[in-house]
Short mmCIF file of C-alpha atoms in Angstrom, two decimals:
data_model
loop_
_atom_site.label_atom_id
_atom_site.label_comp_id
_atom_site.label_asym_id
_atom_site.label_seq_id
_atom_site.Cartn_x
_atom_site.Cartn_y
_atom_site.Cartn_z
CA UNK A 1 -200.19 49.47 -33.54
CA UNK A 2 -197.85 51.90 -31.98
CA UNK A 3 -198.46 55.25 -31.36
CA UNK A 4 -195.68 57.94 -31.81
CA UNK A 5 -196.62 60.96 -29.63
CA UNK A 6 -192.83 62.02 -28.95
CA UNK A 7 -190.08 62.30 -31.23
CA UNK A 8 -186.72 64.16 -32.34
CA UNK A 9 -184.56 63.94 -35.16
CA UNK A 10 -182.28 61.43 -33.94
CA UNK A 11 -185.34 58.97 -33.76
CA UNK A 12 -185.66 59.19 -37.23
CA UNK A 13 -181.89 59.05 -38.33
CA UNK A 14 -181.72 55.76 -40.26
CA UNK A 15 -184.47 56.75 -42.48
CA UNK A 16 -183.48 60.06 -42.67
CA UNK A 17 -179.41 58.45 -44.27
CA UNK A 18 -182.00 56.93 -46.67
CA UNK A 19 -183.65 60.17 -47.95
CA UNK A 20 -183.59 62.48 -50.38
CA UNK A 21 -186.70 64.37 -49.02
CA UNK A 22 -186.94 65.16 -45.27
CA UNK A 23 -188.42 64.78 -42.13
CA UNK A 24 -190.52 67.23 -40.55
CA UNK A 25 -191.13 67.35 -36.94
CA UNK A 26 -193.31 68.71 -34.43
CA UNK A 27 -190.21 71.18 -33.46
CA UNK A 28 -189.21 72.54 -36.15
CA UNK A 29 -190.27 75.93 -37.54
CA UNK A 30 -191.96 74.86 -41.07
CA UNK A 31 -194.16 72.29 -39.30
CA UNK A 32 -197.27 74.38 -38.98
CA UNK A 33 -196.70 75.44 -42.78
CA UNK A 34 -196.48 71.65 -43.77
CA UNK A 35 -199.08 70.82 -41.51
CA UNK A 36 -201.51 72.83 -43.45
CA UNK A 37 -203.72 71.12 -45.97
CA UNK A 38 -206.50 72.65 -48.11
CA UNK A 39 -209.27 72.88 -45.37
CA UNK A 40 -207.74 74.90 -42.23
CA UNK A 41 -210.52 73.63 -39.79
CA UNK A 42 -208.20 69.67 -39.63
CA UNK A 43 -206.62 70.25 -36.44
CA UNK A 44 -204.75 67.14 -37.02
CA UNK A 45 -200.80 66.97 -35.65
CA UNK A 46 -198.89 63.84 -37.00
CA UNK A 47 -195.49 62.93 -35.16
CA UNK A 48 -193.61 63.64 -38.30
CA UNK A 49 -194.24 64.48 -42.14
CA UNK A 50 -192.04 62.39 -44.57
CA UNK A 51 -191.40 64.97 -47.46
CA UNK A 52 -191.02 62.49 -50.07
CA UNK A 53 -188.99 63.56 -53.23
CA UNK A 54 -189.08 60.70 -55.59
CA UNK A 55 -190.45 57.13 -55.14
CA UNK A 56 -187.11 55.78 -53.31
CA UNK A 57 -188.40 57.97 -50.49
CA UNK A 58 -191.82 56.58 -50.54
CA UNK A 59 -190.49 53.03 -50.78
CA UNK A 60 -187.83 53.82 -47.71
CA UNK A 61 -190.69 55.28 -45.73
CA UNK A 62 -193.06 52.70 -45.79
CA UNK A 63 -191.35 50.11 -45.05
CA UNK A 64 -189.54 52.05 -42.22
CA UNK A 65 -193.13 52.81 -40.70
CA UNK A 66 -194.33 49.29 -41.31
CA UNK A 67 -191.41 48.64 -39.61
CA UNK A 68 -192.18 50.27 -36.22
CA UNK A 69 -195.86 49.51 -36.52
CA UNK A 70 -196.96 52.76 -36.59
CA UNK A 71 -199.89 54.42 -37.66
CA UNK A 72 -199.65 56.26 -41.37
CA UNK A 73 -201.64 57.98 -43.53
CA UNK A 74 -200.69 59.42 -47.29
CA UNK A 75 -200.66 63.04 -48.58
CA UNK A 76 -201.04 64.00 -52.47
CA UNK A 77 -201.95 67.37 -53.17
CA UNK A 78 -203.44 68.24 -50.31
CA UNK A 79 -206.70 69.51 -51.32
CA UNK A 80 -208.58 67.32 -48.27
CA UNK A 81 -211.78 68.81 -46.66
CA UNK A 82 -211.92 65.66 -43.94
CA UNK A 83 -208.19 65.99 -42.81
CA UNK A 84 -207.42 61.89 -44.36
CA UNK A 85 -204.51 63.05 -45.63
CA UNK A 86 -202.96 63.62 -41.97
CA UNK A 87 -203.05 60.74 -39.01
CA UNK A 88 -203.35 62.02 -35.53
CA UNK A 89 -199.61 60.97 -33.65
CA UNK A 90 -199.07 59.22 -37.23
CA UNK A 91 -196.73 59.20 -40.02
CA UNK A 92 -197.91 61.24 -43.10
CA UNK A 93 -195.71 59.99 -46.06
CA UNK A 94 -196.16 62.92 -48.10
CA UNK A 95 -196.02 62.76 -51.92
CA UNK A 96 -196.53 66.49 -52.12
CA UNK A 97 -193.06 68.12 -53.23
CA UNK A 98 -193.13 65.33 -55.88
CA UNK A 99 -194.84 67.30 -59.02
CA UNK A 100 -193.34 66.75 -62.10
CA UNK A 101 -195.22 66.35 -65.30
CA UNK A 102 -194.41 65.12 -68.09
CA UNK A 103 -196.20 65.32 -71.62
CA UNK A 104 -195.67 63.51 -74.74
CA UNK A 105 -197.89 65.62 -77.91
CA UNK A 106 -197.15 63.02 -80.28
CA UNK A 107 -198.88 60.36 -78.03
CA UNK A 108 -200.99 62.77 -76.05
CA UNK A 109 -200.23 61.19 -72.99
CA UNK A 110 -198.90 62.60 -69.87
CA UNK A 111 -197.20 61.15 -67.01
CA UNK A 112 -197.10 62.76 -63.59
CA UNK A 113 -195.82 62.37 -59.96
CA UNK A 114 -198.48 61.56 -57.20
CA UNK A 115 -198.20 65.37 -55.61
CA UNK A 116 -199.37 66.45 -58.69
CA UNK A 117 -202.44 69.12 -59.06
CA UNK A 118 -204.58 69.98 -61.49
CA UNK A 119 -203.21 73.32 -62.44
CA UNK A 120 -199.45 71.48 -62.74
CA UNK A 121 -200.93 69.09 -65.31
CA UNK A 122 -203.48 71.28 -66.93
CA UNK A 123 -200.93 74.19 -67.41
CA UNK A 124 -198.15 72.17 -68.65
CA UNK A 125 -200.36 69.37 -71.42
CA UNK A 126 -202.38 72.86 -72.37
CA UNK A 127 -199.04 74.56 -73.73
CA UNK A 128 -199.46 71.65 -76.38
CA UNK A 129 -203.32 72.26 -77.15
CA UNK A 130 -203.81 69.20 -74.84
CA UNK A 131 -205.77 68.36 -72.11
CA UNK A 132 -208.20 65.87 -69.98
CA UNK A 133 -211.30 65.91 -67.51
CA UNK A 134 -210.10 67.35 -64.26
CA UNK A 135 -212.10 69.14 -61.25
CA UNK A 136 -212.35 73.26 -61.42
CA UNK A 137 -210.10 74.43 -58.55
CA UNK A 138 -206.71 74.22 -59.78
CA UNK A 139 -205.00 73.39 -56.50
CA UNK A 140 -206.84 69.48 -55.84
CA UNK A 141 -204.45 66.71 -56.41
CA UNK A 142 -205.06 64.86 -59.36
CA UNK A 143 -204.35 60.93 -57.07
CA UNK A 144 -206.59 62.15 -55.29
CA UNK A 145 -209.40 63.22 -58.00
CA UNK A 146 -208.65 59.87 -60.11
CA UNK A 147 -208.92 57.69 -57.01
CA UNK A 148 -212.12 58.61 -56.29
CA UNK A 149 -214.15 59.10 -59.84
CA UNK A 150 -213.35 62.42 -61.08
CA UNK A 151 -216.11 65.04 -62.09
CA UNK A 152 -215.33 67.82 -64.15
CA UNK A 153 -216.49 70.03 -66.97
CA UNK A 154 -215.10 67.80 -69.75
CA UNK A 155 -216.53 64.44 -68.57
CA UNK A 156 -219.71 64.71 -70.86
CA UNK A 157 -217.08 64.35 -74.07
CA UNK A 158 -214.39 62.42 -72.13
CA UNK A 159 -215.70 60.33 -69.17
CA UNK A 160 -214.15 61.21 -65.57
CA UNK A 161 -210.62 61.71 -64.53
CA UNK A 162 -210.37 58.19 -63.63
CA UNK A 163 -211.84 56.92 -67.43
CA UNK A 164 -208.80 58.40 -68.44
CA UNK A 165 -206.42 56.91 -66.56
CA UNK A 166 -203.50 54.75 -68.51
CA UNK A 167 -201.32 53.64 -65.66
CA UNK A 168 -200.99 54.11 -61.99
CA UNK A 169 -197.32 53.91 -60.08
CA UNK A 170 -198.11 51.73 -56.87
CA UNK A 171 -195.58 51.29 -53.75
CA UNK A 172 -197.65 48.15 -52.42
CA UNK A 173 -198.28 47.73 -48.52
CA UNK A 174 -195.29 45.33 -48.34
CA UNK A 175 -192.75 48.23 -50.04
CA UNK A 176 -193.03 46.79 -53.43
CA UNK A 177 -193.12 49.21 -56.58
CA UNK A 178 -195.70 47.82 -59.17
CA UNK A 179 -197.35 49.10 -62.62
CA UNK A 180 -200.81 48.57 -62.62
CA UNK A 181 -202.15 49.05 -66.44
CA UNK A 182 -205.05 47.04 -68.40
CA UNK A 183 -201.85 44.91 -69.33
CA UNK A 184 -200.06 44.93 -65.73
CA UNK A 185 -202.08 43.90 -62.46
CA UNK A 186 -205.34 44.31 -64.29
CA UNK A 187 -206.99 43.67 -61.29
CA UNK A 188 -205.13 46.27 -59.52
CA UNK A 189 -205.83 49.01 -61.98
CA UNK A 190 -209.53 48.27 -61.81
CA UNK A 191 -209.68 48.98 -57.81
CA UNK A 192 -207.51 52.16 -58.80
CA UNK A 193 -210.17 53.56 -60.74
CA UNK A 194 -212.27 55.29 -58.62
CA UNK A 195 -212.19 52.27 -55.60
CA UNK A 196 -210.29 55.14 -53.25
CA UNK A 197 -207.00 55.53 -51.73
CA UNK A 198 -206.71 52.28 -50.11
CA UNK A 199 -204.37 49.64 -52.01
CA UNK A 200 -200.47 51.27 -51.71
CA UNK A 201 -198.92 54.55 -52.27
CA UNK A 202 -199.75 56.33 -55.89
CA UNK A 203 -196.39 57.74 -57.24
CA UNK A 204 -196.78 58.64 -60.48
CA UNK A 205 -199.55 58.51 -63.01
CA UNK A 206 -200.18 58.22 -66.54
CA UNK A 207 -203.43 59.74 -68.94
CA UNK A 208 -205.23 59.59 -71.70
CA UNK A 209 -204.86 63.54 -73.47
CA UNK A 210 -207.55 65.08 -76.08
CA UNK A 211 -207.26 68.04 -78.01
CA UNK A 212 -208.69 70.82 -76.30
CA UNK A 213 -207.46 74.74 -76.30
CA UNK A 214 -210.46 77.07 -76.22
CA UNK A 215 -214.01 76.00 -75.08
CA UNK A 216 -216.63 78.12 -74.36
CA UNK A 217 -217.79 78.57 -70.92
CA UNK A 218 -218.58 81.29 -68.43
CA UNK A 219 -221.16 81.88 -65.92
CA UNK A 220 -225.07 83.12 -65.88
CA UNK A 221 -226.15 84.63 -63.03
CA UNK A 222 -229.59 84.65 -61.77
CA UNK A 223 -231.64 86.53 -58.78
CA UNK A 224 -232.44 83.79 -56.25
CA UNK A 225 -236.27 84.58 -56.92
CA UNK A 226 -235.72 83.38 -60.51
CA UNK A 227 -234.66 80.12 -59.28
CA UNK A 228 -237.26 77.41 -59.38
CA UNK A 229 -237.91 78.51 -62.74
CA UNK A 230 -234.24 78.31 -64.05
CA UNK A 231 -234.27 75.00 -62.23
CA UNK A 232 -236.62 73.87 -64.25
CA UNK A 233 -235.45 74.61 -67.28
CA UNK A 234 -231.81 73.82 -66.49
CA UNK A 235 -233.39 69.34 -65.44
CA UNK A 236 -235.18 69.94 -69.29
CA UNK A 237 -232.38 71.43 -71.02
CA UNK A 238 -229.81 68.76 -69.78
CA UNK A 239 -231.94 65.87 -71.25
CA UNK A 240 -230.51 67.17 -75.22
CA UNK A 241 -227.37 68.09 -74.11
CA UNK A 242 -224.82 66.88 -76.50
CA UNK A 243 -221.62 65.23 -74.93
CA UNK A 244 -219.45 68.20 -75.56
CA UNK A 245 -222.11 70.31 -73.23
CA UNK A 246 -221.77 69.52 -69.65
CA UNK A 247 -223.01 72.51 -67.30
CA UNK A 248 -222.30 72.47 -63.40
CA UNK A 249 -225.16 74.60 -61.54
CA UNK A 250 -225.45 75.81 -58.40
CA UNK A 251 -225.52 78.69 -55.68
CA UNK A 252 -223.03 81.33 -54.47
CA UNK A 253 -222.66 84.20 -52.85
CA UNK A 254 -221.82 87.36 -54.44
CA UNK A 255 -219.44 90.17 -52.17
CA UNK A 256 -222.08 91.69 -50.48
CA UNK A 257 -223.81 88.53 -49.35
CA UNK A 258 -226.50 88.59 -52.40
CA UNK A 259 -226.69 84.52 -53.34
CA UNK A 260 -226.94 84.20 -56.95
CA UNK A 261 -228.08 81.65 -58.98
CA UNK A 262 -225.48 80.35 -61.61
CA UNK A 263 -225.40 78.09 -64.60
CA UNK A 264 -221.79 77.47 -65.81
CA UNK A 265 -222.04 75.79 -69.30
CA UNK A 266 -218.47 74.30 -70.70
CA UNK A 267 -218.88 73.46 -74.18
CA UNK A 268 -215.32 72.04 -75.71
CA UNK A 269 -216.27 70.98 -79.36
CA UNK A 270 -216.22 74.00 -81.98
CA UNK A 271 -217.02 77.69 -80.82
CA UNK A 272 -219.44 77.89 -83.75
CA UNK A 273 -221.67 74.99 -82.85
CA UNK A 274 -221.33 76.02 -79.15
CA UNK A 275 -222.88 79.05 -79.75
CA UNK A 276 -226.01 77.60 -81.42
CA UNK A 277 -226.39 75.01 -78.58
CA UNK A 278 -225.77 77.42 -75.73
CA UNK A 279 -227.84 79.93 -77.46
CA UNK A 280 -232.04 78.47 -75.86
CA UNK A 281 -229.68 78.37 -72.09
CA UNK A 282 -228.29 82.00 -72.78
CA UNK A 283 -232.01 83.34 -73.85
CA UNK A 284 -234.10 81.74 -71.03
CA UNK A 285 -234.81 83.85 -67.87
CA UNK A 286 -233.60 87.43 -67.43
CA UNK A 287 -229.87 86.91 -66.01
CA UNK A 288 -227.79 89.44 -63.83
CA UNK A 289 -224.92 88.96 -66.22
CA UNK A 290 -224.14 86.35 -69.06
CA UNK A 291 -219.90 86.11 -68.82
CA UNK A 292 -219.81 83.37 -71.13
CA UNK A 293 -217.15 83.83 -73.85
CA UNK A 294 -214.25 81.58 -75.70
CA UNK A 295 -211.71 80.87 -72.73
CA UNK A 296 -208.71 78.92 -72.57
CA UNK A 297 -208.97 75.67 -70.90
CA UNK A 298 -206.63 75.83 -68.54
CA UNK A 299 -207.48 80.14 -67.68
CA UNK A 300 -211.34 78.35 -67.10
CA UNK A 301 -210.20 75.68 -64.56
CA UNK A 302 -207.74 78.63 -62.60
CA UNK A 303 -211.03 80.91 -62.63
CA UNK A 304 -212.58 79.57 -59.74
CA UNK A 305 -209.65 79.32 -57.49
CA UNK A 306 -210.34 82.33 -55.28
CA UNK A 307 -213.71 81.00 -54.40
CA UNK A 308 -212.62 78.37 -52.12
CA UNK A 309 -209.40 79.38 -50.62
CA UNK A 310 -207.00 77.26 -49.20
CA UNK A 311 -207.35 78.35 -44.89
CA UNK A 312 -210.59 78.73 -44.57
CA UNK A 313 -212.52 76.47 -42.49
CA UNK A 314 -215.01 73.92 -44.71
CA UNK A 315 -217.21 71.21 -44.19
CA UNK A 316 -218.94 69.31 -47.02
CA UNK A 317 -221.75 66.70 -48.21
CA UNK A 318 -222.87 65.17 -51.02
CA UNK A 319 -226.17 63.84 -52.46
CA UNK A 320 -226.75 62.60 -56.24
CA UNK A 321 -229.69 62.73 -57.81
CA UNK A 322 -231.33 61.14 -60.89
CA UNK A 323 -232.53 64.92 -61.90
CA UNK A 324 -234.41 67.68 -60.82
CA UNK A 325 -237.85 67.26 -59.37
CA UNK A 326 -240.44 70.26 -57.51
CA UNK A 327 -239.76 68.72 -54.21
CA UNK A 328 -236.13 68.58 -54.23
CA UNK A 329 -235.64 72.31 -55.69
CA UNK A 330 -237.84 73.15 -53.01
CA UNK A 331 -235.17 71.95 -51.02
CA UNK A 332 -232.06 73.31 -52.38
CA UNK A 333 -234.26 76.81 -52.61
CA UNK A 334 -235.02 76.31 -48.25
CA UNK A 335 -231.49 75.41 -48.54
CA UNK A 336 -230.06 78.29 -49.74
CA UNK A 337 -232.15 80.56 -47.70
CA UNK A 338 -230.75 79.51 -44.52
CA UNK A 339 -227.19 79.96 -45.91
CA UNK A 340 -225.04 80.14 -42.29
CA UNK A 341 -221.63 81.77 -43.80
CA UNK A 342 -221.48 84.30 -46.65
CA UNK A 343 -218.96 81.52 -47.97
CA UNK A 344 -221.07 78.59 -48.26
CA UNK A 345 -221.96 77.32 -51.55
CA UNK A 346 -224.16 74.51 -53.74
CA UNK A 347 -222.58 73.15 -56.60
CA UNK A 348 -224.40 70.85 -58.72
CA UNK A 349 -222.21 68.60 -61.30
CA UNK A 350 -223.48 67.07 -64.19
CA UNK A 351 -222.94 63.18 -65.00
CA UNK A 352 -223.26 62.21 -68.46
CA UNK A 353 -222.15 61.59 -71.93
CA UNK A 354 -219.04 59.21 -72.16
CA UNK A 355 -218.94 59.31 -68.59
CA UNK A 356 -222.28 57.45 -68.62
CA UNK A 357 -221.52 54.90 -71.33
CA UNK A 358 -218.82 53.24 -69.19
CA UNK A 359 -220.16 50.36 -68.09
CA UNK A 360 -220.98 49.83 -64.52
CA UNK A 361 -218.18 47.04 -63.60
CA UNK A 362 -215.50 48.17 -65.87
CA UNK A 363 -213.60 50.13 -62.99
CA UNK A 364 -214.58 50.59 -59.53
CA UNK A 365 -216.54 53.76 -59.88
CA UNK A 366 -219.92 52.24 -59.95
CA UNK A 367 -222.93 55.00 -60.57
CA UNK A 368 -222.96 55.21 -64.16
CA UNK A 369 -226.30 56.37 -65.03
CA UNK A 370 -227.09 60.08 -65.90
CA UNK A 371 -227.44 61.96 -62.61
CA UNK A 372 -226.67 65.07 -60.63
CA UNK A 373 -224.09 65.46 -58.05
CA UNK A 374 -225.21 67.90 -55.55
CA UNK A 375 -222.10 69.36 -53.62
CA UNK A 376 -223.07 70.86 -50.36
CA UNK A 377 -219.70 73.23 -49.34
CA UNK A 378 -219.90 75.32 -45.76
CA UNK A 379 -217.52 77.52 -46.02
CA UNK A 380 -216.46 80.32 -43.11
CA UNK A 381 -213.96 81.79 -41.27
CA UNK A 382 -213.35 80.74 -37.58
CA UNK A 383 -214.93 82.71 -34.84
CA UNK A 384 -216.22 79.72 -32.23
CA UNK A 385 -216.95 76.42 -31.58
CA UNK A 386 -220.81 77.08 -31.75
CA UNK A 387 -220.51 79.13 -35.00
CA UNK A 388 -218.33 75.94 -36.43
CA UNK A 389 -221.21 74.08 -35.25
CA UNK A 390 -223.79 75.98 -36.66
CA UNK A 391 -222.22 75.82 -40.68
CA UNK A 392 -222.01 72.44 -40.41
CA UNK A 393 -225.28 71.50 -38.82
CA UNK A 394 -226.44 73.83 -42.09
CA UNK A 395 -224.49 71.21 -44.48
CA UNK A 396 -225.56 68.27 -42.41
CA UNK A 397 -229.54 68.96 -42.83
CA UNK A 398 -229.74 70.50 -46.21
CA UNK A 399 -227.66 66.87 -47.17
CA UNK A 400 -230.50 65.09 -45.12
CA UNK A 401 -233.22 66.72 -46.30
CA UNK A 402 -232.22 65.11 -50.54
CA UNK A 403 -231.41 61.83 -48.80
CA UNK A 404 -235.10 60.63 -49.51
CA UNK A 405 -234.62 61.88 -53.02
CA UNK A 406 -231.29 60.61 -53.38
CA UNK A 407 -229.28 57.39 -55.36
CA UNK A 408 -228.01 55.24 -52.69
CA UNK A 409 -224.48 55.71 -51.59
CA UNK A 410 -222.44 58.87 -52.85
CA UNK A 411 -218.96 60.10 -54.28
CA UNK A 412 -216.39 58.32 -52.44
CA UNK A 413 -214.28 61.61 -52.46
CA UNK A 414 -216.48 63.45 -49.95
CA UNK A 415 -217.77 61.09 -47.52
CA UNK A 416 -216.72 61.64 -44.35
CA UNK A 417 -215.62 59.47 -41.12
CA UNK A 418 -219.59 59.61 -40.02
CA UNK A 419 -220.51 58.25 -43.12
CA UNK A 420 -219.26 54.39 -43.47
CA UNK A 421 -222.76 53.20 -44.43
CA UNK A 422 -222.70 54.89 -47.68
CA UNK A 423 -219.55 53.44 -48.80
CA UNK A 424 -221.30 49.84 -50.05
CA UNK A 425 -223.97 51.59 -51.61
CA UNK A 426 -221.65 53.61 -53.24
CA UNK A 427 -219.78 50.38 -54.87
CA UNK A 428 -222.63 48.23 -55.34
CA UNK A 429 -222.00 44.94 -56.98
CA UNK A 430 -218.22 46.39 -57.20
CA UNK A 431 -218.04 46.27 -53.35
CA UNK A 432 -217.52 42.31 -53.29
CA UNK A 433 -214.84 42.82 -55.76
CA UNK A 434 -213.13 45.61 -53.59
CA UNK A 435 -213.19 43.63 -50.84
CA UNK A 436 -211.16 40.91 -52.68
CA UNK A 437 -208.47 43.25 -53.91
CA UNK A 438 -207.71 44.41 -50.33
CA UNK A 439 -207.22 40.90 -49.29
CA UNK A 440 -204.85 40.35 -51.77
CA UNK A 441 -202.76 44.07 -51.97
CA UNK A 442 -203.29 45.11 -48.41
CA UNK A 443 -204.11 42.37 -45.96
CA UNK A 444 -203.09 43.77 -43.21
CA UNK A 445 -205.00 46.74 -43.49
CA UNK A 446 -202.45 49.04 -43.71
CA UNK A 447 -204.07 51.90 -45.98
CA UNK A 448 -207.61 52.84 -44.66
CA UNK A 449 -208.01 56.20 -45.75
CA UNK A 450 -211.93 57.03 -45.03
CA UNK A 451 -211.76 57.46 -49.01
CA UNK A 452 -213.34 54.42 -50.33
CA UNK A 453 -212.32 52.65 -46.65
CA UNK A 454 -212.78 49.08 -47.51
CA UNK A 455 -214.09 47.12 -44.04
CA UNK A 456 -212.04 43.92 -43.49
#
């Protein structure tokens, strides 16, 4: 493989007489600008950014790198904590300018481009009462989300992002465009949903739409010393919850520095028969505040976009668990109360419903029981190396102190380079199958994100 630690413009020409994006170098004043993904602490400098604009580009690019032999990762929206989406003296072929969506109401279907993000698809399918499970920061890529799984606050009622998924767009290792549907490279679409980012280039995308405008959602916020007790109830309360009820739970920290305990319910079948659900959740305790209220869909996924800020320096892990037990809210209570960065947070997502009822080998996402996804974030604003340090060595032993209590394996989305062991838990009996399907689409090993990396 050959490295490209030098270059100017004129290196690039002939691909550049092929473009209708363009290339971004080292040299040139917007670099640092497109250099900049979601989590500012990736340090990462490729040779040269490929700003794709349609999938001609991303078909001219890869074979041009493949070409050369050199190094190359792939950018979608961005929204990266572990810097995959850039390659070190690499070629990033960047599907991020490429946004378009496109709905169809009477189908309720909508396509869109690989650079896609949540808020582009959630704002444009919600002007038509429409929408489907994403994540609840409006800026992550929606390749991205569907590659790996996809939680979000409508999975309960419609399974993850990835359950959703009609068609993928694929520009193959080789520079081959391909459909991969339950009709079209079956096989392929299988590894696509939820195996990681590791078969070709994801161009465009098609999914499944449901009829959603208002749900209702909002937060409750506990005191801290109320929260073994809320635990509690919240690993009860979950067991009845019907399939239009999923509620993430979890930890921040409130302007001051106060953490807060919060429970944030999204209920998308009628307001009416939301109320009466919500209405034991909304009585238990004695909460700070109780903000929950009829919300659009798409103003509820935009809400939580100033939490995590796109700049600040993050590092992340991830545990599931099969539920709530004393010794591992003991944990996540120790946890919290050693909190390094008044911008850390734990965010707890709940798995079930139709999510749940997918069966185990029907796509490569493979933990399909009920369970809780416990999202670890360190969050903080660079001072010095030893302070970067210190957040993550506060990630890295509240995630090792659930790992007894924990499923095996994880969500492919946010294990990191230090984590390869996890990855055939993760898949299971779907790992054999994986392993196949990268023989056949990528041989050569030409896409190994460290999402889903598949080991040759």
């Amino acid at each position: 493989m050959t490295i490209l630690q030098n270059s100017d413009h004129a290196f690039f020409k002939d691909l550049a007489a092929l473009l209708t994006g363009q290339i971004i170098i080292p040299e040139d004043e917007t670099y640092e600008q497109v250099r900049q993904i979601w989590n500012g602490g990736v340090t990462t400098r490729p040779a040269a950014f490929v700003r794709c604009a349609n999938t001609q580009d991303v078909i001219h690019a890869l074979r041009w790198v493949r070409s050369y032999g050199f190094p190359l990762s792939v950018r979608g929206g961005g929204h990266d904590f572990a810097g995959r989406a850039l390659r070190e003296h690499g070629i990033v072929i960047d599907c991020s300018p490429m946004r378009e969506v496109t709905i169809d109401p009477q189908t309720h279907t909508a396509r869109i481009q690989g650079g896609a993000t949540i808020g582009d698809l959630i704002d444009a399918s919600q002007e038509y009462g429409l929408a489907t499970t994403t994540g609840a920061i409006s800026g992550v890529g929606m390749a991205g989300l569907t590659l790996g799984g996809g939680y979000g606050p409508l999975m309960g009622a419609y399974g993850l992002t990835t359950d959703n998924l009609l068609s993928a767009q694929v520009v193959t290792a080789d520079g081959q465009y391909i459909s991969a549907s339950a009709t079209e490279h079956a096989d392929l679409f299988w590894g696509l949903r939820g195996g990681g980012g590791n078969f070709g280039v994801v161009v465009s995308l098609e999914y499944r739409l449901h009829p959603v405008t208002t749900v209702l959602a909002g937060l409750l916020l506990y005191p801290l010393d109320q929260a073994r007790a809320v635990f509690h109830f919240y690993n009860e309360f979950i067991t009845t919850a019907p399939d239009e009820l999923t509620i993430q739970l979890g930890v921040i920290q409130m302007p001051g520095g106060m953490p807060v305990l919060f429970l944030s319910p999204t209920y998308c079948g009628s307001l009416e028969a939301g109320e009466r659900v919500l209405a034991p959740l909304r009585a238990f305790g004695k909460p700070l505040a109780d903000q929950i209220q009829p919300i659009a869909y798409d103003a509820l996924v935009h809400s939580a976009d100033a939490m995590f800020p796109q700049g600040r320096h993050y590092f992340s892990q991830t545990r599931s668990l099969d539920g709530l037990r004393a010794e591992t809210i003991e944990v996540l209570v120790e946890s919290v109360q050693r909190f390094s960065s008044p911008f850390s947070a734990i965010s707890i997502h709940h798995f079930h419903g139709a999510a749940s009822r997918v069966s185990a080998s029907a796509a490569a996402f493979a933990p399909r029981q009920d369970h809780l996804m416990v999202e670890i974030v360190a969050g903080w604003e660079p001072q010095s190396p030893e302070a970067d340090q210190r957040h993550r060595q506060w990630a890295q032993a509240s995630s090792d102190a659930l790992a007894p209590y924990a499923l095996k394996g994880g969500y492919i989305n946010m294990l990191d380079e230090g984590e390869q062991e996890r990855v055939p838990l993760t898949f299971g009996a779907n790992y054999e199958r994986l392993l196949a399907l990268k023989r056949i689409y990528d041989p050569e090993d030409v896409f190994h994100s460290t999402i889903g990396h598949i080991m040759l």
